[in-house]
mmCIF file of C-alpha atoms in Angstrom:
data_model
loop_
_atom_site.group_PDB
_atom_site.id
_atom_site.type_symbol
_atom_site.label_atom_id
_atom_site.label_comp_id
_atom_site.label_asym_id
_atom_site.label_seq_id
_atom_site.Cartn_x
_atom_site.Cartn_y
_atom_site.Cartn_z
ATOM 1 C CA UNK A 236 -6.575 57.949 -37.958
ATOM 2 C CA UNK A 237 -6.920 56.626 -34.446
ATOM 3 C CA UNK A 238 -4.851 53.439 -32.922
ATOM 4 C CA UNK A 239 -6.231 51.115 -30.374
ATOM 5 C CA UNK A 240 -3.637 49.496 -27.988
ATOM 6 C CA UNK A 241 -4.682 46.098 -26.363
ATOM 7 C CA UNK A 242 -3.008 45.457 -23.237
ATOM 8 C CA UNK A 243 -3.716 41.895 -21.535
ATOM 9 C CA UNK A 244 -3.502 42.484 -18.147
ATOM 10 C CA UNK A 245 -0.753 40.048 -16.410
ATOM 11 C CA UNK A 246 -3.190 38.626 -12.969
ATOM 12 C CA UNK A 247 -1.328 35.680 -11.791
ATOM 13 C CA UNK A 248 -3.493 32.817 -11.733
ATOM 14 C CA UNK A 249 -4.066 31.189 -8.397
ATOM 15 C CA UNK A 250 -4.306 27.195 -8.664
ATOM 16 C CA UNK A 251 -7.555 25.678 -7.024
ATOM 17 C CA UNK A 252 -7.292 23.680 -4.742
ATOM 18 C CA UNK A 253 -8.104 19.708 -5.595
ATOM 19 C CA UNK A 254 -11.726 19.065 -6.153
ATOM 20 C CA UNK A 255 -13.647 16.375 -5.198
ATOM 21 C CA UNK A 256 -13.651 14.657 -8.058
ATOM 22 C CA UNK A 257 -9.904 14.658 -8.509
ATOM 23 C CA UNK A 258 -9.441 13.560 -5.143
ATOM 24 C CA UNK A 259 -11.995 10.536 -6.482
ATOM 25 C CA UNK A 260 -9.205 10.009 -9.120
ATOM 26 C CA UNK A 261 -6.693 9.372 -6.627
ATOM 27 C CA UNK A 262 -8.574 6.855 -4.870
ATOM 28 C CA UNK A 263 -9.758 5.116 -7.591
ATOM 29 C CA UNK A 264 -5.979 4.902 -8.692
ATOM 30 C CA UNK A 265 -4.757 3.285 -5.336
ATOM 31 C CA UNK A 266 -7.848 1.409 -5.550
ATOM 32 C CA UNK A 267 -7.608 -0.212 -9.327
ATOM 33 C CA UNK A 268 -3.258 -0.195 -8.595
ATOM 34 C CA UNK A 269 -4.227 -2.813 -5.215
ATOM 35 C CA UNK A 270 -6.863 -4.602 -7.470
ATOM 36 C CA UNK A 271 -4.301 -4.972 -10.247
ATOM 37 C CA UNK A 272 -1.439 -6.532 -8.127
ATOM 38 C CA UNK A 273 -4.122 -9.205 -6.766
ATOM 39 C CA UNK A 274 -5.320 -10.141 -9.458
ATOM 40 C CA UNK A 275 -2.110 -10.620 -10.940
ATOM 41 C CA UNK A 276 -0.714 -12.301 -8.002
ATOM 42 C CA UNK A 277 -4.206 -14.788 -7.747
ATOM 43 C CA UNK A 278 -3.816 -16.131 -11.245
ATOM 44 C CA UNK A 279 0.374 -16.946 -10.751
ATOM 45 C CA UNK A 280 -0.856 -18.873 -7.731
ATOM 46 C CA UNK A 281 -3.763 -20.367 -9.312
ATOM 47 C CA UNK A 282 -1.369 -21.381 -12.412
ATOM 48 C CA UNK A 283 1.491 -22.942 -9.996
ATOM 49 C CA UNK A 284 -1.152 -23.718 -6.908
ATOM 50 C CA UNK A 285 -1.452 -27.508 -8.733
ATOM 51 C CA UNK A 286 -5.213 -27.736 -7.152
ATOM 52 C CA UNK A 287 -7.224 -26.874 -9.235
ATOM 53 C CA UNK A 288 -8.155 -29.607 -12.194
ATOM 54 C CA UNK A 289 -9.458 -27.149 -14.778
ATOM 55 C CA UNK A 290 -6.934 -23.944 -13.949
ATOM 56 C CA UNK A 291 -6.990 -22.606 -16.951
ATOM 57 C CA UNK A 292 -10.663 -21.323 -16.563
ATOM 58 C CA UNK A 293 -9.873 -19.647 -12.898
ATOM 59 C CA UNK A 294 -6.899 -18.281 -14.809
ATOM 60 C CA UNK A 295 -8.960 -17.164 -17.482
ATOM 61 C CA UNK A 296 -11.541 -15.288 -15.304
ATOM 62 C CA UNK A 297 -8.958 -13.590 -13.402
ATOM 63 C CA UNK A 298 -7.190 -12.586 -16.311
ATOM 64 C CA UNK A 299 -10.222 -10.897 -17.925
ATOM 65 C CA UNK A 300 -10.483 -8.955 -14.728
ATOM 66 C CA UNK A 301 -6.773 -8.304 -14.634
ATOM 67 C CA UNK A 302 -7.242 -6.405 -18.331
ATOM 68 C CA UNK A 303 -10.238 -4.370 -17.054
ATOM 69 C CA UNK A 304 -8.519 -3.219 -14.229
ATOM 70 C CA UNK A 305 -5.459 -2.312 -16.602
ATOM 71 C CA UNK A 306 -7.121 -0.504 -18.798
ATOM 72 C CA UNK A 307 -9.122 1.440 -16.642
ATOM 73 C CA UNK A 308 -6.040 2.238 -14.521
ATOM 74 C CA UNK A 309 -5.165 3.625 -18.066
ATOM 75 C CA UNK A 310 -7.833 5.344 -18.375
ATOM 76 C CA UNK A 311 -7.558 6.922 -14.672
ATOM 77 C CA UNK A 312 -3.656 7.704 -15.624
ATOM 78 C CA UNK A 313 -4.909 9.947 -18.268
ATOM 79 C CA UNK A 314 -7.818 11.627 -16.208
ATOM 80 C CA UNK A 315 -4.982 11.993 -13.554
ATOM 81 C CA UNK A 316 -2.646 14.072 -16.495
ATOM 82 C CA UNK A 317 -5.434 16.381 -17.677
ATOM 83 C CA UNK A 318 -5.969 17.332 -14.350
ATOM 84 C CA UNK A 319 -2.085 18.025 -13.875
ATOM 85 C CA UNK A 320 -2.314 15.997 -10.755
ATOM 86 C CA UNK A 321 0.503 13.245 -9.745
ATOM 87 C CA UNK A 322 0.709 10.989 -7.584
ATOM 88 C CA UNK A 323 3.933 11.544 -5.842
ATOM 89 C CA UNK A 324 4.145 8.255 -3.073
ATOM 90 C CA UNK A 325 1.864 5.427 -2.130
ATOM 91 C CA UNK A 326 2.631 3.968 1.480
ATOM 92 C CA UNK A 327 0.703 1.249 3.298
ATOM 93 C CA UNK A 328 1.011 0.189 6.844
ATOM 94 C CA UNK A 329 -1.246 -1.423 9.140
ATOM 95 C CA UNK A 330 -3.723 1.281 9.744
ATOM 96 C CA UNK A 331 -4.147 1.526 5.719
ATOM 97 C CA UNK A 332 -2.968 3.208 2.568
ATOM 98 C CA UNK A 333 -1.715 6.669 2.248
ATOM 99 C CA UNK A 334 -0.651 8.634 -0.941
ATOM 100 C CA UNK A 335 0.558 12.124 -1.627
ATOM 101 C CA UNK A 336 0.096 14.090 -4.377
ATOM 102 C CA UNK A 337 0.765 17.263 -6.463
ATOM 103 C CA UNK A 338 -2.316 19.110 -8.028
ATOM 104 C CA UNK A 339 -1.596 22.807 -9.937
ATOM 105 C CA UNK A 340 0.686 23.802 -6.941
ATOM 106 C CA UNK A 341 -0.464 22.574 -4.266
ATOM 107 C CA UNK A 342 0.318 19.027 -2.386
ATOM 108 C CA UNK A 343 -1.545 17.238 -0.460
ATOM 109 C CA UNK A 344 -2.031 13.499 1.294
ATOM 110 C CA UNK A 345 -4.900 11.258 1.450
ATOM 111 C CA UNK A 346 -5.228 8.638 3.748
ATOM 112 C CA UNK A 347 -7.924 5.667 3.304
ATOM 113 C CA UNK A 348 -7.689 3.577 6.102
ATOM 114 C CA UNK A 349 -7.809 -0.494 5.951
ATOM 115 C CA UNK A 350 -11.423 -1.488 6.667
ATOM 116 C CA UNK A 351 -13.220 0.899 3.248
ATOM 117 C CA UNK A 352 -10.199 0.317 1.202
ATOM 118 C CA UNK A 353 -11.231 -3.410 1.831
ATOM 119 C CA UNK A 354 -14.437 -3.286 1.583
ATOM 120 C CA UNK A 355 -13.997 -0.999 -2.239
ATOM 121 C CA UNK A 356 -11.693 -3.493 -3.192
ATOM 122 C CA UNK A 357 -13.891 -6.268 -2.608
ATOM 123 C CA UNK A 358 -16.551 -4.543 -4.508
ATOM 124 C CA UNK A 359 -14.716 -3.455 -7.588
ATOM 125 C CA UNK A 360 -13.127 -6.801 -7.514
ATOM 126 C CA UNK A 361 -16.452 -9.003 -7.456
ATOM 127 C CA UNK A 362 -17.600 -6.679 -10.574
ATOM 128 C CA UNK A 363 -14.851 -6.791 -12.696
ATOM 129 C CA UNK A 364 -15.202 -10.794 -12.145
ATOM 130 C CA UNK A 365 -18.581 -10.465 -13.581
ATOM 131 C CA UNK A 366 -19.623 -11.184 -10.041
ATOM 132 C CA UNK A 367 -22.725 -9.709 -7.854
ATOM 133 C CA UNK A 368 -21.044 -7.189 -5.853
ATOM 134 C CA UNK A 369 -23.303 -7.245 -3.129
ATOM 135 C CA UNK A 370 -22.943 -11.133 -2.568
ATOM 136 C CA UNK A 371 -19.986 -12.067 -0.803
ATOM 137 C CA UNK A 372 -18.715 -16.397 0.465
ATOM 138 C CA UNK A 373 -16.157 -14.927 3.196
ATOM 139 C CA UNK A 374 -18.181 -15.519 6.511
ATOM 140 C CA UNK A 375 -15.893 -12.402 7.868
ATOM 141 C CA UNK A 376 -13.268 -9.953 6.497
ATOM 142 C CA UNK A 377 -10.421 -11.685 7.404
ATOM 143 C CA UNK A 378 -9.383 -13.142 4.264
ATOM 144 C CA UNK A 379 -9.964 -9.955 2.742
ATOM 145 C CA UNK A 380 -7.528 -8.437 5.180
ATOM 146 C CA UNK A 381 -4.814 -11.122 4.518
ATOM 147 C CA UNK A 382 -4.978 -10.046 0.446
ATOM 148 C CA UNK A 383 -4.699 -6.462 1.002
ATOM 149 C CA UNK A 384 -1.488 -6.546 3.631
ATOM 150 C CA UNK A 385 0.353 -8.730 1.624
ATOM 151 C CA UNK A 386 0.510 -6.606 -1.327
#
């Protein structure tokens, strides 16, 4: 009678680098973590602002936005996990936002820099408002760069 042996051979496995798509992930995590925090921030004002006659219906809007952006920032969280990618530090200074990260070994940064950070966040922002994102009532983007500094 004859034996077989099975031996697995023992080739180390080499991480890939990130992919575009996870690098897509991080983004859209900075982006819908920014988005969150205004939206959050907007509807405090809105409720303490004392201008507004109706504010419960601003604060209502903003709020439905605020739980999209949550729970697609879930959503993201758990895309980020499966791909064993963190998110290791976000930074913002004037020039923008930067965040590093750890993906199957390797690290890396990614750096998005003010003016299409805006310009995304303005966009996501309008849709999850149930607005036209192509419309916008700021004659220039300097209101939009006051929201995203302060954050």
């Amino acid at each position: 009678m004859a034996t077989t042996t099975r031996t697995t051979l023992n080739t180390p496995i080499i991480p890939e680098d990130i992919t575009k798509d996870e690098l897509s992930l991080v983004r859209s995590y900075l982006l819908l973590t920014f988005i969150h925090k205004v939206f959050e921030r907007d509807c405090r004002v809105i409720g303490k602002s004392g201008l507004f006659k109706t504010p419960q219906l601003y604060m209502e809007l903003v709020t439905s936005a605020t739980k999209k952006t949550s729970l697609m920032l879930q959503e993201v969280t758990r895309e980020l996990t499966s791909h064993n990618l963190k998110i290791t530090t976000i930074r913002q200074d004037q020039k923008g936002v930067e965040a590093s990260y750890a993906c199957r070994g390797y690290t890396g940064e990614i750096n998005i820099q003010w003016p299409g950070f805006r310009n995304e966040m303005m966009q996501r922002m309008r849709a999850y408002l149930g607005l036209n994102p192509e419309l916008t009532v700021l004659p220039n983007n300097e209101g939009v760069e006051q929201m995203a500094l302060s954050i």
